[in-house]
Amino acid sequence: MAVNPFAAAVRRAPADRIAVDTPSGSLSYGELVARSEALAQQLEASSGPVLLYGHKEPALIVGIVSALLLQRPYIPVDPVIPAARMTSILNLAQPGAVVATSPLPSAFLAELRHHRIPVIVLDPLAADLMPVPGHCPVTVDYAPEAPAYILFTSGTTGVPKGVAIPYRALWHFTRWLLALRPLWPGHEVFLNQAPFNFDLSVMDLYGALLTGSTLFCITRDEIASPRVLFARLQGAPLTVWVSTPSFARFCLAERSFAQELLPNLRSFLFCGETLSSVVACALLERFPEAEVWNTYGPTETTVAVTAVRVTEEMAGGEEPLPVGWPAHGMELRICQPGGPLCSLPAGAIGEIVISGPQVALGYLGMDPGGEASGFVRLSENRLAYRTGDLGRIDPPSGLLYWHGRIDRQLKLHGYRLELEEIEAHLRHLPGVSDAAVIPVLREGQPDYLAAFLLIDPPASSELAAAEGIALTAWVRQRLSAVLPSYALPRIVQRIDTPPLTPNGKLDRRALVGTLRT
Ligand code: AMP
């Protein structure tokens, strides 16, 4: 019987090593394995994906490991996700069980009862989980094509898309990642900044679990208070920093963010958005003993498919910085945007199309290779993914450079957003006949969103009367029922006479000029 390498790695780690360190407590590998076995025994009665509801409680990692032991896909759902979005996720993923480490909203709980989905509620440390005496450890024949996890990203229509990642892709990604630089198995401490519903967290979670090392989680509340955050970071034994570049920029504002604060830190791993030369230079200067790595990739191809170590010379000279060389076994082509999958001449800018073992199984409920999905079927039933990213492969070095998007997807402080999705929700508000959302830039990067609304004259009296701050508050409050807070526009403005392009569409560029801040 083939053994699942992820489950095997967690079981192999010395029992007394710290696996997870969070503000609500820590778990050793011994505790993690025993509690995960016990949870797996309880979950065995159900089938299908396991929805994990919580933020960064150690018990959430117990949930993840129990799903690995059972080889059942897990779906991490953070409590900031509004109930309506959770219902969409529920309908698409049809989980067989829910494990909650944070209190479930009553509307969602009612929905789960309605669908007869069993709910297991755990305390933050899952301390009351005791293995049933005499029960054998859970063993399942390893199936590399089985989905390991499902992550939901924003979709242009307003319905989130569930990306299913098989073990084959996760294994390929983690082997490549861990071979990028020498590691000291069992002694590394990985920073976990991203919540587990973002695929950046896969980098630190599996970096730690596969090497029997520690995952050091920082929570949303800690990040909201720099004083609390820096008190926790002070002298923390972190060796590998995994975050978005936005979060590193935020930390750099604090003067104490330097090698003395984190004396063991040896690498920064970035992914998910542009790493600027300014941030890279500042980190290299303040952390003389650490390497800075830029990596690139979408959730649909398992976290990252390229990587490069950013040297001082690179950081001092080039803008944009390269995003790296392809991972072993991955193929990156630069093609005509939306055109055939043949490569453009060397050095040309075009759409980045990715194929190879890290490509996902597709989106839940969508035909992979169908028109609506970005996946394309190649020969032998392999899939490629059209990223919608523009890129260029530098001919002499073979390095990939990222040159923006062909569509309106963007990264706002590290969060992936589809502006069409926000506009679709705005058009559903009573009295709104059309809407446009634009990113407002600061130092060339999206800083916040502004929404412009065309309001029908017989609009609901509440909306018709609202202006300025009141209008913004009215809209944000309603949108927060369907969108997470990072997707809410900071400013909402009414448009009296819509500026139009020559072909009669709303002229978004002209709207920026009308912004009253
Ligand atoms: P996500 O699926 O949330 O990881 O977002 C993937 C998208 O983030 C990619 O398609 C790119 O648009 C962007 N992205 C990822 N890594 C980088 C990078 N190193 N530099 C610039 N953009 C990036």
GROMACS .gro file of C-alpha atoms and ligand atoms in nm, residues 153 198-200 245 270-275 294-300 303 306 321-323 385 387-389 402 404-405 409-411 414-416, ligand 1:
model
   59
  153THR     CA    1  -1.082   3.268  -0.526
  198PHE     CA    2  -0.506   3.195   0.072
  199ASP     CA    3  -0.263   2.972  -0.111
  200LEU     CA    4   0.043   3.167   0.007
  245PRO     CA    5   0.550   4.198  -0.014
  270PHE     CA    6   0.757   3.635  -0.128
  271CYS     CA    7   0.474   3.556  -0.362
  272GLY     CA    8   0.142   3.692  -0.478
  273GLU     CA    9   0.219   4.046  -0.592
  274THR     CA   10   0.495   4.273  -0.716
  275LEU     CA   11   0.806   4.284  -0.500
  294ASN     CA   12   1.076   3.646  -0.527
  295THR     CA   13   0.837   3.376  -0.648
  296TYR     CA   14   0.540   3.390  -0.885
  297GLY     CA   15   0.231   3.185  -0.956
  298PRO     CA   16  -0.149   3.170  -0.931
  299THR     CA   17  -0.353   2.948  -0.696
  300GLU     CA   18  -0.450   2.743  -1.005
  303VAL     CA   19   0.125   2.870  -0.512
  306THR     CA   20   0.901   3.042  -1.066
  321LEU     CA   21   1.248   4.275  -1.052
  322PRO     CA   22   1.237   3.936  -1.225
  323VAL     CA   23   0.992   3.682  -1.080
  385TYR     CA   24  -0.365   2.725  -1.728
  387THR     CA   25  -0.302   3.298  -1.619
  388GLY     CA   26  -0.432   3.627  -1.762
  389ASP     CA   27  -0.091   3.766  -1.657
  402TRP     CA   28   0.568   4.010  -1.483
  404GLY     CA   29   0.058   4.329  -1.543
  405ARG     CA   30  -0.277   4.175  -1.637
  409GLN     CA   31  -0.805   4.127  -1.183
  410LEU     CA   32  -0.574   4.295  -0.933
  411LYS     CA   33  -0.391   4.252  -0.606
  414GLY     CA   34  -0.196   4.111  -0.133
  415TYR     CA   35  -0.563   4.015  -0.186
  416ARG     CA   36  -0.672   3.887  -0.528
  518AMP     P1   37  -0.322   3.419  -0.618
  518AMP     O1   38  -0.401   3.319  -0.695
  518AMP     O2   39  -0.398   3.487  -0.511
  518AMP     O3   40  -0.191   3.365  -0.572
  518AMP     O4   41  -0.286   3.536  -0.721
  518AMP     C1   42  -0.216   3.506  -0.839
  518AMP     C2   43  -0.184   3.631  -0.912
  518AMP     O5   44  -0.099   3.716  -0.831
  518AMP     C3   45  -0.100   3.605  -1.037
  518AMP     O6   46  -0.181   3.564  -1.144
  518AMP     C4   47  -0.035   3.741  -1.058
  518AMP     O7   48  -0.125   3.830  -1.119
  518AMP     C5   49  -0.008   3.787  -0.914
  518AMP     N1   50   0.129   3.752  -0.873
  518AMP     C6   51   0.170   3.639  -0.812
  518AMP     N2   52   0.302   3.643  -0.785
  518AMP     C7   53   0.348   3.761  -0.832
  518AMP     C8   54   0.476   3.825  -0.836
  518AMP     N3   55   0.585   3.770  -0.783
  518AMP     N4   56   0.484   3.947  -0.895
  518AMP     C9   57   0.374   4.006  -0.947
  518AMP     N5   58   0.251   3.952  -0.945
  518AMP    C10   59   0.237   3.830  -0.889
   0.00000   0.00000   0.00000
